[in-house]
PDB file of C-alpha atoms in Angstrom:
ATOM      1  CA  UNK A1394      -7.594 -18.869  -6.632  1.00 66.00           C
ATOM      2  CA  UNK A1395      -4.746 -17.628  -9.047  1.00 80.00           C
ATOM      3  CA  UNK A1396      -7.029 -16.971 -12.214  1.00 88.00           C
ATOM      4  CA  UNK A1397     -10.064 -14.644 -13.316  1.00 93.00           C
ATOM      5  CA  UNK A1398     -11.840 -13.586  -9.889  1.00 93.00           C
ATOM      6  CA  UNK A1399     -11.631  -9.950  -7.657  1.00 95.00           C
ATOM      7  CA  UNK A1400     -10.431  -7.164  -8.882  1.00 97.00           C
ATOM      8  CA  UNK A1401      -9.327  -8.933 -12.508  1.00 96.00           C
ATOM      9  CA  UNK A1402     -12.765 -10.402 -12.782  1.00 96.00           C
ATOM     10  CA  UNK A1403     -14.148  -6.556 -12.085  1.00 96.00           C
ATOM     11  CA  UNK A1404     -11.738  -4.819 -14.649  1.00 98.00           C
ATOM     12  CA  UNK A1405     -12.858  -7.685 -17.568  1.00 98.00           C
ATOM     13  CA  UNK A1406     -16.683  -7.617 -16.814  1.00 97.00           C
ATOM     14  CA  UNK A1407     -16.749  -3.864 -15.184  1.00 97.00           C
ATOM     15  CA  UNK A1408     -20.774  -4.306 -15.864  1.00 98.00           C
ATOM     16  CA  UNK A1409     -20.428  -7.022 -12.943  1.00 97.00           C
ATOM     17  CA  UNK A1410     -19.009  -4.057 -11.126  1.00 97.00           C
ATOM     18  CA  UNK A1411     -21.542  -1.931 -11.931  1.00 98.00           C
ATOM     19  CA  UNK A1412     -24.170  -3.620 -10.838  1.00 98.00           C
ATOM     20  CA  UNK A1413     -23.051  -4.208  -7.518  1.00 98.00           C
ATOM     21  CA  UNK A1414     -21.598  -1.005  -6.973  1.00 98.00           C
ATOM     22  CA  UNK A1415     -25.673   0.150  -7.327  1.00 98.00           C
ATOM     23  CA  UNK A1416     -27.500  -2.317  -5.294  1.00 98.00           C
ATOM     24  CA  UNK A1417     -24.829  -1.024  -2.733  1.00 98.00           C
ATOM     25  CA  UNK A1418     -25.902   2.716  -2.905  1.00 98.00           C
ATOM     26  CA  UNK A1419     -29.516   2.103  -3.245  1.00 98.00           C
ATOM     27  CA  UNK A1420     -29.298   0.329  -0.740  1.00 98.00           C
ATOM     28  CA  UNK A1421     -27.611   2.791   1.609  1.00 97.00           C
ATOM     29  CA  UNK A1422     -29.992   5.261   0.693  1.00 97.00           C
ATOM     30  CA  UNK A1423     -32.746   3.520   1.619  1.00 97.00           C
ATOM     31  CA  UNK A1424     -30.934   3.458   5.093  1.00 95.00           C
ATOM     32  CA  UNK A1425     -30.666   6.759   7.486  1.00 93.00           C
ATOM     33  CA  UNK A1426     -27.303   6.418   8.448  1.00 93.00           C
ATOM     34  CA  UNK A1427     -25.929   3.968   6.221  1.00 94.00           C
ATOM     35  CA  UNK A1428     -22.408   3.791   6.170  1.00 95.00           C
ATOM     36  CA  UNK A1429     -20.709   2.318   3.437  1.00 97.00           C
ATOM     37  CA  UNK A1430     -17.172   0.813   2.643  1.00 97.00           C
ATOM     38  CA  UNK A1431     -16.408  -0.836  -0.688  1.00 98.00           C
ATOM     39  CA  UNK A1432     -13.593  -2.442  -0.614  1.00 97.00           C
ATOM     40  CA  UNK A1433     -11.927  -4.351  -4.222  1.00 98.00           C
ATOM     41  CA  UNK A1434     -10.969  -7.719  -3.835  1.00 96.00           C
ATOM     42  CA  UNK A1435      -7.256  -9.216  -5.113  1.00 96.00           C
ATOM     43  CA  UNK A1436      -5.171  -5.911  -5.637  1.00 98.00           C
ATOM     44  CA  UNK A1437      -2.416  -6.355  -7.169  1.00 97.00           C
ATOM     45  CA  UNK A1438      -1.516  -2.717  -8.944  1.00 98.00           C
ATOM     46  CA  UNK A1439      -2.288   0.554  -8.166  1.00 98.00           C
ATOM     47  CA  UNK A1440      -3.360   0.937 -11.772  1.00 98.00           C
ATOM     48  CA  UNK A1441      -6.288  -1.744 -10.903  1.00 98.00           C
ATOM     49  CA  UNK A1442      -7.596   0.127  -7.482  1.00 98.00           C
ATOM     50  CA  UNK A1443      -7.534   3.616  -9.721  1.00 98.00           C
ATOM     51  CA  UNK A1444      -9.526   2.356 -12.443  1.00 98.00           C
ATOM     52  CA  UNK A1445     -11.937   0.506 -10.336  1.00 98.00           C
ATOM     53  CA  UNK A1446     -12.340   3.803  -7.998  1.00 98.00           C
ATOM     54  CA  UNK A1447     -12.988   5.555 -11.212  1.00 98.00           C
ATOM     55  CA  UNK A1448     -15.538   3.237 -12.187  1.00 98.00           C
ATOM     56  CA  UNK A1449     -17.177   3.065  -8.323  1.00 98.00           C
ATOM     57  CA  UNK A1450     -17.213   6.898  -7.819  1.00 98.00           C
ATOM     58  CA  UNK A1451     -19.003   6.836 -11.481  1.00 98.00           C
ATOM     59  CA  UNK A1452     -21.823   5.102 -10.434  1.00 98.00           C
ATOM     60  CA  UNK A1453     -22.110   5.857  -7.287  1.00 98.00           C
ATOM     61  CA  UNK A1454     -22.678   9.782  -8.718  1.00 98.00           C
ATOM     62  CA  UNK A1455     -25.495   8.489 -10.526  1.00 98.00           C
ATOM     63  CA  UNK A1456     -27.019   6.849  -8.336  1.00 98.00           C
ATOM     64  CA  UNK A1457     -26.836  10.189  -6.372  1.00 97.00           C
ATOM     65  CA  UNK A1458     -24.708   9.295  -3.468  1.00 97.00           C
ATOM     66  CA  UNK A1459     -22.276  11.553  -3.590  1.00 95.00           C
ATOM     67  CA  UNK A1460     -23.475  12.314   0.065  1.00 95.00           C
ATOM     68  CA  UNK A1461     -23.214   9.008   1.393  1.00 96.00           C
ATOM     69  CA  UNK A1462     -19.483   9.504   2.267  1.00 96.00           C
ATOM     70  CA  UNK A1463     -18.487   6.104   1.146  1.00 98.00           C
ATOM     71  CA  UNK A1464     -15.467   4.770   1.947  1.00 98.00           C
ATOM     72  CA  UNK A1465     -13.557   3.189  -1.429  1.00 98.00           C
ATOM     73  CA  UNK A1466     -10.478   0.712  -0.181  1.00 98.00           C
ATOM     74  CA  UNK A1467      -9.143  -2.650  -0.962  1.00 97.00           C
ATOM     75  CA  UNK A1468      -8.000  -6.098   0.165  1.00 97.00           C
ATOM     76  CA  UNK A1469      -4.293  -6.309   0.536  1.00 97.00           C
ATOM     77  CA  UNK A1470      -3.748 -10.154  -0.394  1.00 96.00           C
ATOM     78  CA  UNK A1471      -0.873 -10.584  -2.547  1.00 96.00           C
ATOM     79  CA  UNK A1472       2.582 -10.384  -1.518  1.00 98.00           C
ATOM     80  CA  UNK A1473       3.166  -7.778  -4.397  1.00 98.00           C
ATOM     81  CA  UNK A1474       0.355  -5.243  -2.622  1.00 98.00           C
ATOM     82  CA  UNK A1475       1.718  -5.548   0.673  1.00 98.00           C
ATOM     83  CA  UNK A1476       5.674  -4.787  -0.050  1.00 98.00           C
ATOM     84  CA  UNK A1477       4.425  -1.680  -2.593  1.00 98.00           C
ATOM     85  CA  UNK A1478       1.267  -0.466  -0.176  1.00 98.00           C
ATOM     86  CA  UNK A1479       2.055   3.097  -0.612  1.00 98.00           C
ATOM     87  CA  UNK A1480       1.309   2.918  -4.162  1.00 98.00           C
ATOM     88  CA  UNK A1481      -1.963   1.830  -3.689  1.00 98.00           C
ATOM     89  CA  UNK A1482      -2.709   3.622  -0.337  1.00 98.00           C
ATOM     90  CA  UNK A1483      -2.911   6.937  -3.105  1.00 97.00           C
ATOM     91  CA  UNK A1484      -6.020   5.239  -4.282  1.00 98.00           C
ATOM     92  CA  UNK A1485      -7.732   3.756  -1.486  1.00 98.00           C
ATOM     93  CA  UNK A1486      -9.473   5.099   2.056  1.00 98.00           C
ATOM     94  CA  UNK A1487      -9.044   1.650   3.535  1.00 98.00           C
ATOM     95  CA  UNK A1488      -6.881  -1.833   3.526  1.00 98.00           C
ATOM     96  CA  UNK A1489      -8.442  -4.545   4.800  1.00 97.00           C
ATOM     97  CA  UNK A1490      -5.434  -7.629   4.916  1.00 97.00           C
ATOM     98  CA  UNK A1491      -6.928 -11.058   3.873  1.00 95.00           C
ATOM     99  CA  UNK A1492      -4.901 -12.757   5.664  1.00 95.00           C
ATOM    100  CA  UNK A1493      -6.280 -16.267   4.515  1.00 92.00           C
ATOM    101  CA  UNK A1494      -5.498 -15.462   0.912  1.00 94.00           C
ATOM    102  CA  UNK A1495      -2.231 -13.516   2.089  1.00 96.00           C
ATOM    103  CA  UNK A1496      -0.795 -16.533   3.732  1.00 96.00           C
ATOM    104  CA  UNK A1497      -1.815 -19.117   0.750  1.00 95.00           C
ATOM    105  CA  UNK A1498       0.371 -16.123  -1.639  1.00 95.00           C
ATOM    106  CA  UNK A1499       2.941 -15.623   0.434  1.00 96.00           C
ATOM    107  CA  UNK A1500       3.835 -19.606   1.373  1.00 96.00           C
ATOM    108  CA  UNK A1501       2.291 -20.981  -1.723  1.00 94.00           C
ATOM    109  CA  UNK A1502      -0.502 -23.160   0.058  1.00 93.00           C
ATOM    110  CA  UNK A1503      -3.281 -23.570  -1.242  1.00 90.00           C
ATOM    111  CA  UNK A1504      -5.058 -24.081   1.392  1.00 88.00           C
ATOM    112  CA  UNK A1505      -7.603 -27.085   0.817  1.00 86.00           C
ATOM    113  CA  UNK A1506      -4.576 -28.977  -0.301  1.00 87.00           C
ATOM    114  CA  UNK A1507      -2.485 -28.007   2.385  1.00 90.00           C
ATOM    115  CA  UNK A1508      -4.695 -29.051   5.408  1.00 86.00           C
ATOM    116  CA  UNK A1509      -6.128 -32.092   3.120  1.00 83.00           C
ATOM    117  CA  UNK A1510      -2.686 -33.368   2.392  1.00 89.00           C
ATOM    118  CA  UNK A1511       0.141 -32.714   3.577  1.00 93.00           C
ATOM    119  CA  UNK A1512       0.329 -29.377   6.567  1.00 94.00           C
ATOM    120  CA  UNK A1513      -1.128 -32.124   9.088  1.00 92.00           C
ATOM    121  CA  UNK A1514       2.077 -34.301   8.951  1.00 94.00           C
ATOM    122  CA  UNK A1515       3.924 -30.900   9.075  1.00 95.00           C
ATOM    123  CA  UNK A1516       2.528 -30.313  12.329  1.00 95.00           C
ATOM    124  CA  UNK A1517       3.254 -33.467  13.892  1.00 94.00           C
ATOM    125  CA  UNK A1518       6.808 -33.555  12.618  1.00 96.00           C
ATOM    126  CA  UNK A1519       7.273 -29.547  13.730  1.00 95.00           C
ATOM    127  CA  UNK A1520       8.115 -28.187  10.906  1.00 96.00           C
ATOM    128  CA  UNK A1521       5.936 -26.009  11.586  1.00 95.00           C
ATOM    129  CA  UNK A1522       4.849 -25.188  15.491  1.00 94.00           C
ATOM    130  CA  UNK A1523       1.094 -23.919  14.327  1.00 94.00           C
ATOM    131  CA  UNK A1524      -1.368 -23.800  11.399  1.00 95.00           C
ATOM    132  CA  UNK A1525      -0.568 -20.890   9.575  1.00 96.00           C
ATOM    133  CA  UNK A1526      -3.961 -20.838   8.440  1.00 94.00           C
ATOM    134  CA  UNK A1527      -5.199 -20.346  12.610  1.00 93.00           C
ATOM    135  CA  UNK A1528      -2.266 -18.247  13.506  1.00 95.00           C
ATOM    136  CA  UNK A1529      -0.918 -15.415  11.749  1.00 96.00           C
ATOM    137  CA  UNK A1530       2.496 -16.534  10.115  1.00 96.00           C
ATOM    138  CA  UNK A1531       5.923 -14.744  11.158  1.00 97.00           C
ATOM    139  CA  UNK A1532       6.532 -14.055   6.948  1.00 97.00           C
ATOM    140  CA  UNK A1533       2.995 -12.930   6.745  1.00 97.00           C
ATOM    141  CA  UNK A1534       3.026 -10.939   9.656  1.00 97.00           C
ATOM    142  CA  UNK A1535       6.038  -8.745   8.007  1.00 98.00           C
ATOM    143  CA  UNK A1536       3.996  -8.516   5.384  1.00 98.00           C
ATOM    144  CA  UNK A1537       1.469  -6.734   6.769  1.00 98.00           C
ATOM    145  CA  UNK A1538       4.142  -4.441   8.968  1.00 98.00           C
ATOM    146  CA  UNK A1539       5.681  -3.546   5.151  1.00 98.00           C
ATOM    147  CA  UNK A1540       2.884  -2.928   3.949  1.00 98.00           C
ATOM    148  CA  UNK A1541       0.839  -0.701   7.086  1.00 98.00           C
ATOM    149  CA  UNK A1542       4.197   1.207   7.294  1.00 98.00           C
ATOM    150  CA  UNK A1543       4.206   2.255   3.523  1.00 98.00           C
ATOM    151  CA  UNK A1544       0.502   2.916   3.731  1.00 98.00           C
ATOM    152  CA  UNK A1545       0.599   5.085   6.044  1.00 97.00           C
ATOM    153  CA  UNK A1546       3.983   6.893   4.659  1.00 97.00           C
ATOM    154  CA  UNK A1547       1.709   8.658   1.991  1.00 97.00           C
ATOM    155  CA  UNK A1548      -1.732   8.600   4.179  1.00 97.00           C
ATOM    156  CA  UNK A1549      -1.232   8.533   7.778  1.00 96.00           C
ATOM    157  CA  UNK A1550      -5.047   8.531   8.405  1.00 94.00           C
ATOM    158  CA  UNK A1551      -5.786   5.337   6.093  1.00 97.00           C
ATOM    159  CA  UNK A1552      -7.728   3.073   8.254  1.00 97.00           C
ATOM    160  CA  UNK A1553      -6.289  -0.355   8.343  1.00 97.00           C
ATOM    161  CA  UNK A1554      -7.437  -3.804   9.955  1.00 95.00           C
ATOM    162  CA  UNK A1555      -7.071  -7.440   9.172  1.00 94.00           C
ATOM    163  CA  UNK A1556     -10.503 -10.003   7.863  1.00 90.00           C
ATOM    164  CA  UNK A1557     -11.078 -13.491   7.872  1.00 82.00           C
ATOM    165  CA  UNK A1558     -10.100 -16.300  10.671  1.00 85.00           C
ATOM    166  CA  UNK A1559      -7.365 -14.658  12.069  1.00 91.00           C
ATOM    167  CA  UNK A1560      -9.467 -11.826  13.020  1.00 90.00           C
ATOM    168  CA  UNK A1561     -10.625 -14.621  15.885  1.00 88.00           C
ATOM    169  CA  UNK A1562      -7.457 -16.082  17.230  1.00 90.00           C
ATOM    170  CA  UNK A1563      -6.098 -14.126  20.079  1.00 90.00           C
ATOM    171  CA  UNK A1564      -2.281 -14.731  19.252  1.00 92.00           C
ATOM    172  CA  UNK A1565      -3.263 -12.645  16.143  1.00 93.00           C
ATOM    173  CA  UNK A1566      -5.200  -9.977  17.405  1.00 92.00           C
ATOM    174  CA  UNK A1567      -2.386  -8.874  19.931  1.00 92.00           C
ATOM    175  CA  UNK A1568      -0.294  -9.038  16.419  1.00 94.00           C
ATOM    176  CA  UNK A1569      -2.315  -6.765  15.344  1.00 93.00           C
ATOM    177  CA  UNK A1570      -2.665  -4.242  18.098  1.00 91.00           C
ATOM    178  CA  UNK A1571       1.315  -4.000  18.027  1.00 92.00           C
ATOM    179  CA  UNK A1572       1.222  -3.516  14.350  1.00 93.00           C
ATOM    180  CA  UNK A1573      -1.347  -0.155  15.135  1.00 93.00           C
ATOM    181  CA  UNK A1574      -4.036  -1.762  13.272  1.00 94.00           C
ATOM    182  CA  UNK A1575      -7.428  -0.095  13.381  1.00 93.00           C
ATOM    183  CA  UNK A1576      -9.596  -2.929  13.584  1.00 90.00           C
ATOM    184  CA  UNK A1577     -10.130  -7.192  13.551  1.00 89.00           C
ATOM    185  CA  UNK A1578     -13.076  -8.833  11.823  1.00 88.00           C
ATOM    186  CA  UNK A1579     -14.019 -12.070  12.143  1.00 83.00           C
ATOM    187  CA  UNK A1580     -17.388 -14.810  11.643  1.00 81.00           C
ATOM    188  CA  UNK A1581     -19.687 -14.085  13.939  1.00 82.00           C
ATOM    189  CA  UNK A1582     -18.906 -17.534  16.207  1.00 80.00           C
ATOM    190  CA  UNK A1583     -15.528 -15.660  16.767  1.00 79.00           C
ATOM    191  CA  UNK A1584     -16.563 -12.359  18.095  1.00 84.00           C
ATOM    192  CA  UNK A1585     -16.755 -12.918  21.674  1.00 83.00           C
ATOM    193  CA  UNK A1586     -13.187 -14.557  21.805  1.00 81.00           C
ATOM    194  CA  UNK A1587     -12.292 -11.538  19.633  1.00 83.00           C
ATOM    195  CA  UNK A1588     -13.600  -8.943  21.906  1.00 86.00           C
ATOM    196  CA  UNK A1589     -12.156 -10.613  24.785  1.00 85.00           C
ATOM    197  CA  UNK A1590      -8.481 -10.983  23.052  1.00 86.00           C
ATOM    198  CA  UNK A1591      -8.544  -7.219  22.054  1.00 85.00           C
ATOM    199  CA  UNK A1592      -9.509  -6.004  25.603  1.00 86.00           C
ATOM    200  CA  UNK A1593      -6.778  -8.508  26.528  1.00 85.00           C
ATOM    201  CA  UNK A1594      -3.966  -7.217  24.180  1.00 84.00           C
ATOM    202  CA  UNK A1595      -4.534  -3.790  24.978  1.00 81.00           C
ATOM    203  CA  UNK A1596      -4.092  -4.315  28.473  1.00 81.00           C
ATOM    204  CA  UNK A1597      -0.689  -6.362  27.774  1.00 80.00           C
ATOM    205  CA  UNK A1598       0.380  -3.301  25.828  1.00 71.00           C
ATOM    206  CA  UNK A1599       0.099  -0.936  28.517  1.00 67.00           C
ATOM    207  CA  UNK A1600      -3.959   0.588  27.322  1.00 58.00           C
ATOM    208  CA  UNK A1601      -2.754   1.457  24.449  1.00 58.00           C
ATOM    209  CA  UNK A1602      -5.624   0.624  21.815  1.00 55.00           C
ATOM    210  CA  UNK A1603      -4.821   0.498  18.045  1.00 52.00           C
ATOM    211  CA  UNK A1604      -8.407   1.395  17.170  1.00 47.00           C
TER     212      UNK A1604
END
């Protein structure tokens, strides 16, 4: 998970980009009322996220959707892109926080290993009280205060939410409605639990919604 894939992968091969980038707009204009979000994986440097917008607002313009309004954002899932957010937030729409790849950065699990080998014993001994990997980690979850703060120091209307499986656990999700982000995604076998934990964390936070 360390080497050539996201954003790296993209900048090295930017035809892979390309093509993608394409099917995406052709795609959406065969649509009425597509909308759109393209969001680069594995952003490390704000230097990566401007040359891949550059590249994505490229094709995108000749493809002719400039009138698509797509949205052009990234994953935050590296320590490094969380603690210096605002330098990328002057490149991007959206964040979207992997949080499974965020947690396996910032504790240096990978994860198969982890929950093959040795996080189970963990567990049982408590050194740790839950599965980072089903509950949103205390170090992680400063992460992604550091780095929605400093977002939203140089773009206060940056749209911000959280993907993968802690989009689905409800200890998470009221996380995330404290930390005022916009949204939670999850697989679709979580969605009910997450609809139900948002309505639920909202109402433990006195209405107020994040988004």
């Amino acid at each position: 998970m360390l080497g050539t894939r996201g954003c790296r992968l993209g900048l090295l091969y930017p035809e892979i980009y390309e093509m993608q980038v394409r099917a995406i707009v052709r795609a959406a204009l065969a649509v009425d009322g597509a909308k759109v979000e393209i969001m680069h994986p594995l952003i490390a440097f704000a230097e990566e996220l401007r040359r891949l917008r550059e590249l994505t607002e490229a094709v995108i313009a000749e493809e002719g959707g400039d009138g698509l309004g797509i949205l052009i954002g990234s994953m935050i899932e590296v320590p490094r892109a969380a603690l210096l957010a605002d330098r990328i937030a002057r490149h991007a729409d959206f964040f979207s926080f992997g949080t499974n790849d965020l947690t396996q950065t910032a504790l240096a699990f990978s994860r198969d290993d982890a929950e093959g080998k040795f996080l189970t014993q963990y567990l049982e001994d408590d050194v740790l009280s839950r599965n980072p990997f089903e509950t949103i980690d205390d170090g992680v979850r400063e992460l992604v205060e550091i780095a929605t703060a400093k977002a939203r120091s140089v773009r206060p209307g940056i749209k911000l939410g959280i993907c993968g499986e802690h989009g689905g656990d409800p200890d998470s999700i009221a996380f995330c409605n404290r930390a005022g982000l916009d949204y939670v995604s999850c697989s679709p076998f979580r969605v009910p639990i997450a609809r139900l934990a948002s309505a639920q964390a909202v109402l433990a936070d006195g209405g107020r919604a994040a988004g």
